[in-house]
mmCIF file of C-alpha atoms in Angstrom:
data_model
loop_
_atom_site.group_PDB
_atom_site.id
_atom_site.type_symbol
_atom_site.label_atom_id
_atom_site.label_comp_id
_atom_site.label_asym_id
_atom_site.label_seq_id
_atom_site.Cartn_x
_atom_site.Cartn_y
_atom_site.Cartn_z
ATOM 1 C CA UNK A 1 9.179 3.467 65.255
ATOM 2 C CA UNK A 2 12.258 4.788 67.186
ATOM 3 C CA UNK A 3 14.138 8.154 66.907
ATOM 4 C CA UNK A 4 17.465 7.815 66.735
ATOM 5 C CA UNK A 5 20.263 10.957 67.026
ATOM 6 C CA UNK A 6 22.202 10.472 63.941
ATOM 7 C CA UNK A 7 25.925 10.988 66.150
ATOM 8 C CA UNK A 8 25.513 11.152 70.135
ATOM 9 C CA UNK A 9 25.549 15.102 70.380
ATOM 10 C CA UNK A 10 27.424 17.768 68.491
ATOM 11 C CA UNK A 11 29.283 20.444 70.433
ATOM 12 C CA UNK A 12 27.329 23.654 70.882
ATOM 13 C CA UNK A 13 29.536 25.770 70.379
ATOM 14 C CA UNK A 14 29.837 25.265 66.827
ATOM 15 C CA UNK A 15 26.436 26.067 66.600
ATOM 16 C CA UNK A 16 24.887 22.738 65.347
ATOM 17 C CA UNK A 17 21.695 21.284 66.498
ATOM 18 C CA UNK A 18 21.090 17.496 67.697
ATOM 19 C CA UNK A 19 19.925 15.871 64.547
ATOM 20 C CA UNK A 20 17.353 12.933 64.365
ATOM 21 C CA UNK A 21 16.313 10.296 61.451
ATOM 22 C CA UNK A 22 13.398 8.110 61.412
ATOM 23 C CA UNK A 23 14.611 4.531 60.954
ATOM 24 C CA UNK A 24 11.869 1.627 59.734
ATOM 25 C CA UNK A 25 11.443 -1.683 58.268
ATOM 26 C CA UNK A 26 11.241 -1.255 54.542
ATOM 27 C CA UNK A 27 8.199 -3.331 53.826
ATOM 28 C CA UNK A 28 6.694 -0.945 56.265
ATOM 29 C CA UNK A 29 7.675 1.876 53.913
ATOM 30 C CA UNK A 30 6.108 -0.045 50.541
ATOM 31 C CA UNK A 31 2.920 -0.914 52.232
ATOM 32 C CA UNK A 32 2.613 2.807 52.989
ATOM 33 C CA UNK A 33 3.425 3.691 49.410
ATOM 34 C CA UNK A 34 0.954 1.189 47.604
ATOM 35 C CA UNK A 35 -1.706 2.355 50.445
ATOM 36 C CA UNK A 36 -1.333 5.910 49.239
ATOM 37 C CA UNK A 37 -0.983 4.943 45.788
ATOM 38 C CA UNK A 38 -4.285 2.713 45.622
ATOM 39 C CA UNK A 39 -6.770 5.410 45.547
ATOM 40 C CA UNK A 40 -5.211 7.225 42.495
ATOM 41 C CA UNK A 41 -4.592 4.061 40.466
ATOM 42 C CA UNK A 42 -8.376 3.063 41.832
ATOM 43 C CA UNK A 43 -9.931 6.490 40.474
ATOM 44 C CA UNK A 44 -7.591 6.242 36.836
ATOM 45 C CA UNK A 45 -8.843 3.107 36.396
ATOM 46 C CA UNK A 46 -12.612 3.598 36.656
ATOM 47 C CA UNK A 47 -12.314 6.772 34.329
ATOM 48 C CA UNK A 48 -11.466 3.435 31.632
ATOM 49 C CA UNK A 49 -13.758 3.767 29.112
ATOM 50 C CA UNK A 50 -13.582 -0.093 28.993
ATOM 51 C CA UNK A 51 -17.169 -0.463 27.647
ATOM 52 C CA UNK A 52 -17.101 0.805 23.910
ATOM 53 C CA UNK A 53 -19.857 -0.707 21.796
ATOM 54 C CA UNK A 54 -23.083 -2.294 21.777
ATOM 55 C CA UNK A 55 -23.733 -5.650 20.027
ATOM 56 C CA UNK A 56 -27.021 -6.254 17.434
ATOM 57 C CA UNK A 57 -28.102 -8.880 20.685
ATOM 58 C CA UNK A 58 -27.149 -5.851 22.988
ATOM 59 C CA UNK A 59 -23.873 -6.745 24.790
ATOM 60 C CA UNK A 60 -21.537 -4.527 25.356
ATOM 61 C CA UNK A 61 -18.076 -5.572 24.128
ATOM 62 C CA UNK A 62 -15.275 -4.330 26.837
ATOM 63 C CA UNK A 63 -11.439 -3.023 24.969
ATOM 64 C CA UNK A 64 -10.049 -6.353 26.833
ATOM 65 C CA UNK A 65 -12.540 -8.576 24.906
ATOM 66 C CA UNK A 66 -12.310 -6.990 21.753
ATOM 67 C CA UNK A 67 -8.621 -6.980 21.788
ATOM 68 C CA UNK A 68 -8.659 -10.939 22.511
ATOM 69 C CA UNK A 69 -11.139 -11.532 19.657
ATOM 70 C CA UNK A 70 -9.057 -9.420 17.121
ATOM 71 C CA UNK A 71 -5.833 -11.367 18.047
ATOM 72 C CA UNK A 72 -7.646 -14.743 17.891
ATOM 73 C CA UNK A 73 -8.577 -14.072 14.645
ATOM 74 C CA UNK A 74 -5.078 -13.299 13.528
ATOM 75 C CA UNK A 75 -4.341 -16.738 14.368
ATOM 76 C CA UNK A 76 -7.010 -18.466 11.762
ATOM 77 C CA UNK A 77 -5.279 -15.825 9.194
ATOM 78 C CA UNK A 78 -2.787 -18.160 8.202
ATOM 79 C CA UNK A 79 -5.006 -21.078 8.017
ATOM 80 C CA UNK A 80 -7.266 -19.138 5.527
ATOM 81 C CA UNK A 81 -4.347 -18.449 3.567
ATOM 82 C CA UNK A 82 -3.235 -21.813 2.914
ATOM 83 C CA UNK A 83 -6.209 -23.663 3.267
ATOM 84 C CA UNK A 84 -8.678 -21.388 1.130
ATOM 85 C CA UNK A 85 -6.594 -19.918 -1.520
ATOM 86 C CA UNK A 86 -4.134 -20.980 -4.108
ATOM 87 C CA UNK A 87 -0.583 -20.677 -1.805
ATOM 88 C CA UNK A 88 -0.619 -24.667 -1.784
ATOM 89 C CA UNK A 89 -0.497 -25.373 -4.792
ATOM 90 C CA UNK A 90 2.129 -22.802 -5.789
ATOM 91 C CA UNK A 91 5.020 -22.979 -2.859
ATOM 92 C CA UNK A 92 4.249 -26.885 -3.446
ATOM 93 C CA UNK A 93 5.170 -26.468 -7.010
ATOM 94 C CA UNK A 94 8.107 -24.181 -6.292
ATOM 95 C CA UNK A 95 9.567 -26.382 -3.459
ATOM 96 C CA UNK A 96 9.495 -29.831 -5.968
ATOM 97 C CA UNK A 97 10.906 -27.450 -8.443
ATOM 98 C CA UNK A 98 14.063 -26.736 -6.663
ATOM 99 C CA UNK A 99 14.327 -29.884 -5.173
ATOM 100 C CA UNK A 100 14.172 -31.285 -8.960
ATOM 101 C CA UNK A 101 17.159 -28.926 -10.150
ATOM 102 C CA UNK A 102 18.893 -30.744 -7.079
ATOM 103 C CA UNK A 103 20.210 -27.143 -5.142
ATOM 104 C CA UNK A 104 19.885 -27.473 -1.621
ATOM 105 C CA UNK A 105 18.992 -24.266 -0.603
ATOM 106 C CA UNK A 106 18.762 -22.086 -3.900
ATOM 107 C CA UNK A 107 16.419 -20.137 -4.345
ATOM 108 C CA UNK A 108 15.702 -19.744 -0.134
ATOM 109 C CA UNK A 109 12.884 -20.423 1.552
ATOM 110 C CA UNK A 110 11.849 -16.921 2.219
ATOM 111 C CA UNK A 111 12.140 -16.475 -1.554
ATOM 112 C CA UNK A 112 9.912 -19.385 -2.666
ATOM 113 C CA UNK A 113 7.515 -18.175 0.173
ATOM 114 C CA UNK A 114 7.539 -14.685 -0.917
ATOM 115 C CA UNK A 115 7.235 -15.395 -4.718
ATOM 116 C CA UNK A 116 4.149 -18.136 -3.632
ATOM 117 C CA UNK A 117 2.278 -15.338 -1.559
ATOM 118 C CA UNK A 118 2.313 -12.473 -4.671
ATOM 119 C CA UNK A 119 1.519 -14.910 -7.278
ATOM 120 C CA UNK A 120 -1.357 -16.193 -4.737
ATOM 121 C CA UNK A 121 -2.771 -12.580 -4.588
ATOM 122 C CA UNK A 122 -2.195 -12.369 -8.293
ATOM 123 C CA UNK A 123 -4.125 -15.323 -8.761
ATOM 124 C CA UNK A 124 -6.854 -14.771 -6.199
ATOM 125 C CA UNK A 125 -7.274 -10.812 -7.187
ATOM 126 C CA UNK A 126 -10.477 -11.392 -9.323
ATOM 127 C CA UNK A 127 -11.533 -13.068 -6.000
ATOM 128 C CA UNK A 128 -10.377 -10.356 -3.904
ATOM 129 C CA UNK A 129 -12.002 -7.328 -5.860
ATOM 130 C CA UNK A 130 -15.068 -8.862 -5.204
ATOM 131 C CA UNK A 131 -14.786 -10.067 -1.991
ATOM 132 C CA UNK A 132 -14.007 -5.901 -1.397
ATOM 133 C CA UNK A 133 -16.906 -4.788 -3.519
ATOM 134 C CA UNK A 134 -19.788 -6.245 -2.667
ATOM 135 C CA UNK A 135 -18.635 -7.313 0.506
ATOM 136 C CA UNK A 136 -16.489 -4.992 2.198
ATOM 137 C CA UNK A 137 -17.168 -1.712 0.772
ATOM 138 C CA UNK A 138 -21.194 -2.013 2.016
ATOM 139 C CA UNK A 139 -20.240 -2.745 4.983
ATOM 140 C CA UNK A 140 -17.793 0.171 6.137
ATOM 141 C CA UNK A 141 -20.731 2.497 4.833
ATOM 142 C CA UNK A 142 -23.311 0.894 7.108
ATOM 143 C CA UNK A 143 -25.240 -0.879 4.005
ATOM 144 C CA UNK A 144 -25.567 -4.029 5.190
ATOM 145 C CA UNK A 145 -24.417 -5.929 8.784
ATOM 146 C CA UNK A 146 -21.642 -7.845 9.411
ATOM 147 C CA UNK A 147 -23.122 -11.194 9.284
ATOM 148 C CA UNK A 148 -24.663 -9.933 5.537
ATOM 149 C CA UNK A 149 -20.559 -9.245 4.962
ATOM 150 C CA UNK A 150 -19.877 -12.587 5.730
ATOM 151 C CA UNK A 151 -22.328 -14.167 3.397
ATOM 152 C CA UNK A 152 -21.297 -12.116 0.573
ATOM 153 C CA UNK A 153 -17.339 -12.735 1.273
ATOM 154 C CA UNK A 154 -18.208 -15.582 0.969
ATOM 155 C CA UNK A 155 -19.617 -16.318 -2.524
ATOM 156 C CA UNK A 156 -16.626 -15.053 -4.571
ATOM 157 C CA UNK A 157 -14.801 -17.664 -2.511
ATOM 158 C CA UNK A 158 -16.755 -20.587 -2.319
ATOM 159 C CA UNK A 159 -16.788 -19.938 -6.288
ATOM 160 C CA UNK A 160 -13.004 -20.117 -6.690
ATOM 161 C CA UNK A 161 -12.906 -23.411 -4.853
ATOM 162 C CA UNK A 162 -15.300 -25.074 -6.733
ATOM 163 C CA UNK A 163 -13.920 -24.326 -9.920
ATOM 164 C CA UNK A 164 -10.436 -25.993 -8.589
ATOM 165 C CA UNK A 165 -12.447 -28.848 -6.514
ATOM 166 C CA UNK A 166 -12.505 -32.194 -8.376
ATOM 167 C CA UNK A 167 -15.912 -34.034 -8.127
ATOM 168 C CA UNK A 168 -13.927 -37.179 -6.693
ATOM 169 C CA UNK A 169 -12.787 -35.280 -3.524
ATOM 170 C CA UNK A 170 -16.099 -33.917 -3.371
ATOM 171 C CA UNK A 171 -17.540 -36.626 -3.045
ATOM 172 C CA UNK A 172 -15.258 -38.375 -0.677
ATOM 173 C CA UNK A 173 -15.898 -35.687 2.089
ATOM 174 C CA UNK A 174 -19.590 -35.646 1.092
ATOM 175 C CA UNK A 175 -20.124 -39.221 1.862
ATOM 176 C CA UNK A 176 -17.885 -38.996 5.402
ATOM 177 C CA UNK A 177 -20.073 -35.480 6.414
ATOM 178 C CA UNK A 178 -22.971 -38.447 5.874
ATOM 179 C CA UNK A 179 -24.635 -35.559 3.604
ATOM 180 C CA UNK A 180 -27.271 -35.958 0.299
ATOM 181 C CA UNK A 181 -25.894 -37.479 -2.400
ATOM 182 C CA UNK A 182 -26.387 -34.977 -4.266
ATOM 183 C CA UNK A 183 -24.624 -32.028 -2.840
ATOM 184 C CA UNK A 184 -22.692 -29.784 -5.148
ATOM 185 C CA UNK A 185 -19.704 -27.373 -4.254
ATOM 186 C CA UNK A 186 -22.568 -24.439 -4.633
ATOM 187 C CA UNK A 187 -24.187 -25.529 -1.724
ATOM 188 C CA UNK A 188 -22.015 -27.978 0.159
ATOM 189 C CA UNK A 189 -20.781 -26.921 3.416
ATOM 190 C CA UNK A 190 -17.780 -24.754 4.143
ATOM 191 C CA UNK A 191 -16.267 -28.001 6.449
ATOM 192 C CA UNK A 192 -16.688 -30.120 3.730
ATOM 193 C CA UNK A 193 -16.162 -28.144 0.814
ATOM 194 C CA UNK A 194 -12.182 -26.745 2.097
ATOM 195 C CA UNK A 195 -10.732 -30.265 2.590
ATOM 196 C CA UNK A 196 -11.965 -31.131 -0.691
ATOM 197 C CA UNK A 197 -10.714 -28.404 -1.923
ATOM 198 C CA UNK A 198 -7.294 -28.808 -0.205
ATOM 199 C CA UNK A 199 -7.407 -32.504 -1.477
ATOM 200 C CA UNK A 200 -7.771 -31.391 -4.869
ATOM 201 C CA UNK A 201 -4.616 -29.020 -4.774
ATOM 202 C CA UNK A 202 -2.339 -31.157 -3.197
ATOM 203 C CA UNK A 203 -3.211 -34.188 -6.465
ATOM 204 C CA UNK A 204 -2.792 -30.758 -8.762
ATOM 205 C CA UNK A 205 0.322 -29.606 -7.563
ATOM 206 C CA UNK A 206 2.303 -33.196 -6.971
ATOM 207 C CA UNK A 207 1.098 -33.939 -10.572
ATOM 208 C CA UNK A 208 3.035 -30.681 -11.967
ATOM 209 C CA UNK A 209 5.813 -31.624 -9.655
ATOM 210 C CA UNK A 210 6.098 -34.763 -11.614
ATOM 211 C CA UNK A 211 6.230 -32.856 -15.425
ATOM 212 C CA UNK A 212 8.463 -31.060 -13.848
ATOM 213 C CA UNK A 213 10.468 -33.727 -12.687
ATOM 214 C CA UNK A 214 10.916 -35.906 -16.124
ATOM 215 C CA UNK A 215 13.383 -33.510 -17.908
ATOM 216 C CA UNK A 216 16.292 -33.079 -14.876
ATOM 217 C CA UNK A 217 15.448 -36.637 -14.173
ATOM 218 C CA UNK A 218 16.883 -37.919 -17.754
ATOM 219 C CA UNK A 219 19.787 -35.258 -17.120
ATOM 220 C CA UNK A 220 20.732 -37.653 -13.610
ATOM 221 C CA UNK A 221 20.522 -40.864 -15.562
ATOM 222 C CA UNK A 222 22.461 -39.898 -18.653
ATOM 223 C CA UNK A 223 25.093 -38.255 -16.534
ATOM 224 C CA UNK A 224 25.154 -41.579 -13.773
ATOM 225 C CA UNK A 225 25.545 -43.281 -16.858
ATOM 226 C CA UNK A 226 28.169 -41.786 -18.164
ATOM 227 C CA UNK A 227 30.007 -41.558 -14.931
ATOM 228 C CA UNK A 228 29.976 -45.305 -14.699
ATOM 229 C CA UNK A 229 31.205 -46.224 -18.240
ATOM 230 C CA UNK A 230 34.051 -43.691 -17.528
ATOM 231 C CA UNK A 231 34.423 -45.735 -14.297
ATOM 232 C CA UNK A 232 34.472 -42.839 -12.081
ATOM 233 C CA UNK A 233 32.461 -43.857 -9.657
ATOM 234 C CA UNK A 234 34.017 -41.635 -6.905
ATOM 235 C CA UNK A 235 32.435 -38.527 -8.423
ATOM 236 C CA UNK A 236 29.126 -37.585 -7.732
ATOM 237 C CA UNK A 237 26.407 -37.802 -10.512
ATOM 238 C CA UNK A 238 24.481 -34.904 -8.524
ATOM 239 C CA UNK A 239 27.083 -32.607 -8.243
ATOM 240 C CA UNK A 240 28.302 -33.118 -12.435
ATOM 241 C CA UNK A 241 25.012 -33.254 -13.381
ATOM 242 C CA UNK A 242 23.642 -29.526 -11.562
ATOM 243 C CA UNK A 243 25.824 -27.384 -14.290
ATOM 244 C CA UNK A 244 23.389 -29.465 -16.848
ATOM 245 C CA UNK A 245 20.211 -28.853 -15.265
ATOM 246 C CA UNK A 246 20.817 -24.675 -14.265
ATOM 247 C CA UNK A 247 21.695 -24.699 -17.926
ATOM 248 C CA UNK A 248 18.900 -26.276 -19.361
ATOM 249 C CA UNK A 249 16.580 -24.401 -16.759
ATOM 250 C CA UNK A 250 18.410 -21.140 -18.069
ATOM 251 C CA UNK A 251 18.361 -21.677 -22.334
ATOM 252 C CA UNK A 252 14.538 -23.460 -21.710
ATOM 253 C CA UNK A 253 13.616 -19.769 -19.936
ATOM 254 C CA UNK A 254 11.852 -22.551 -17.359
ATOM 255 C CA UNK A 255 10.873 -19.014 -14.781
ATOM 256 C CA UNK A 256 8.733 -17.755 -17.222
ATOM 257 C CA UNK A 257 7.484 -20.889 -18.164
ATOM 258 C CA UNK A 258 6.877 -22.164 -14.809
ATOM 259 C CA UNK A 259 4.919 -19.320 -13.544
ATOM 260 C CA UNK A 260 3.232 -18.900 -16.687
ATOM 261 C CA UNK A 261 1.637 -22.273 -16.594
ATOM 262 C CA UNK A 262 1.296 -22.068 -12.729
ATOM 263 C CA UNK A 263 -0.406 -19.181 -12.833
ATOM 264 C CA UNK A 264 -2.763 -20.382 -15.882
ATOM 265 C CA UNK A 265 -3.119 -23.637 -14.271
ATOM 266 C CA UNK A 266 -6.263 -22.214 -11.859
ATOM 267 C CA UNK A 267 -9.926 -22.521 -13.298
ATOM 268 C CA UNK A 268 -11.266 -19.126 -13.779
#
């Protein structure tokens, strides 16, 4: 380091002093900073309290850990909804349904979506209440450990999916696990028992699609027909026949009878 008079000399007689500055590198300046700064940052972290519970097997779970486990399990929540619950065969249902009355976009996505995900906890709330008493209530008042939670969460499910699993997709999945013949949804596997569950939703909800289909699809032929005869084939059968469908949709009160038999489509 080298001091340095800031001018060459002031006069005296104005009564100012000779007046220095220290001049250094700057890295010299942040190394000194972070060097002075370590020990502080050193003692805040140590008063962490980074251990905060104690495992049945006695390990001791750190904030960092837990905080990774609670966000990976956010990311199976969406699988769980879709795979283990009713939302496939509804938005399915809904989707076909729109695509049948031939609007591109009407009602949105985040409407079908939305309208799928309440009518999925309406279905599933029988499920749900006792999923929350017998499973979830003992275990926020210390009754019973987590892994007894588990089993008990899981009953009320593995009940609703085997009421909606058909016996043929059963036994597909069965026979490619390489399990006992004679394994029943009660006490098949989870692995086997959610694609055959999935399975059967997927042959559920394109076989509504197709009842659902029949009536707008007569309103496209008799209206392509028509168009022809009148020889106007410049004009689109789609777009003459849409005032048709909404209307039928409308006078037929199709919402109510859509979700209706949706709704009273799942096994109880």
């Amino acid at each position: 380091m080298k001091l340095l008079p800031i001018h060459d000399t002031f006069k005296m007689s104005q009564g100012n002093c000779v007046k220095y500055k220290l001049q250094c590198p700057s890295w010299v300046v942040c190394l000194i900073g972070m060097l002075a700064g370590a020990p502080a940052f050193a003692q805040t972290a140590a008063q962490l309290p980074l251990l905060v519970g104690t495992g049945p097997s006695g390990v001791s779970f750190s904030v960092p850990i837990q905080t990774l486990l609670f966000f990976t399990a956010l990311s199976f929540l969406p699988a769980v909804m879709l795979m283990m619950t009713g939302f496939t065969r509804i938005v399915i249902v809904l989707s076909l349904m729109r695509q049948a009355l031939g609007t591109q976009s009407s009602p949105p996505n985040q409407v079908i979506v939305g309208l799928s995900l309440f009518l999925t906890f309406f279905v599933m709330g029988p499920t749900l209440d006792k999923v929350y008493a017998e499973a979830y209530l003992p275990y926020t008042k210390n009754v019973i450990a987590f892994e007894q939670a588990l089993d008990k969460a899981e009953d009320p499910i593995r009940q609703f999916m085997a009421k909606q699993t058909r016996q043929s997709d059963l036994s597909l999945f069965v026979k490619l696990a390489k399990l006992e013949p004679g394994v029943t949804a009660q006490t098949a596997p989870m692995r086997v028992l959610v694609p055959a569950f999935v399975t059967s939703e997927l042959k559920s909800a394109f076989q509504i699609g197709f009842m659902i289909f029949i009536p707008f699809l007569v309103i496209d032929i008799v209206v392509a027909s028509i168009l022809m005869s009148l020889g106007m084939m410049m004009l689109s059968p789609v777009l003459v026949a849409l005032p048709f469908k909404l209307m039928l949709f409308v006078l037929a009160d199709g919402w109510n009878l859509l979700i209706g038999s949706l709704a009273a489509s799942f096994a109880t």
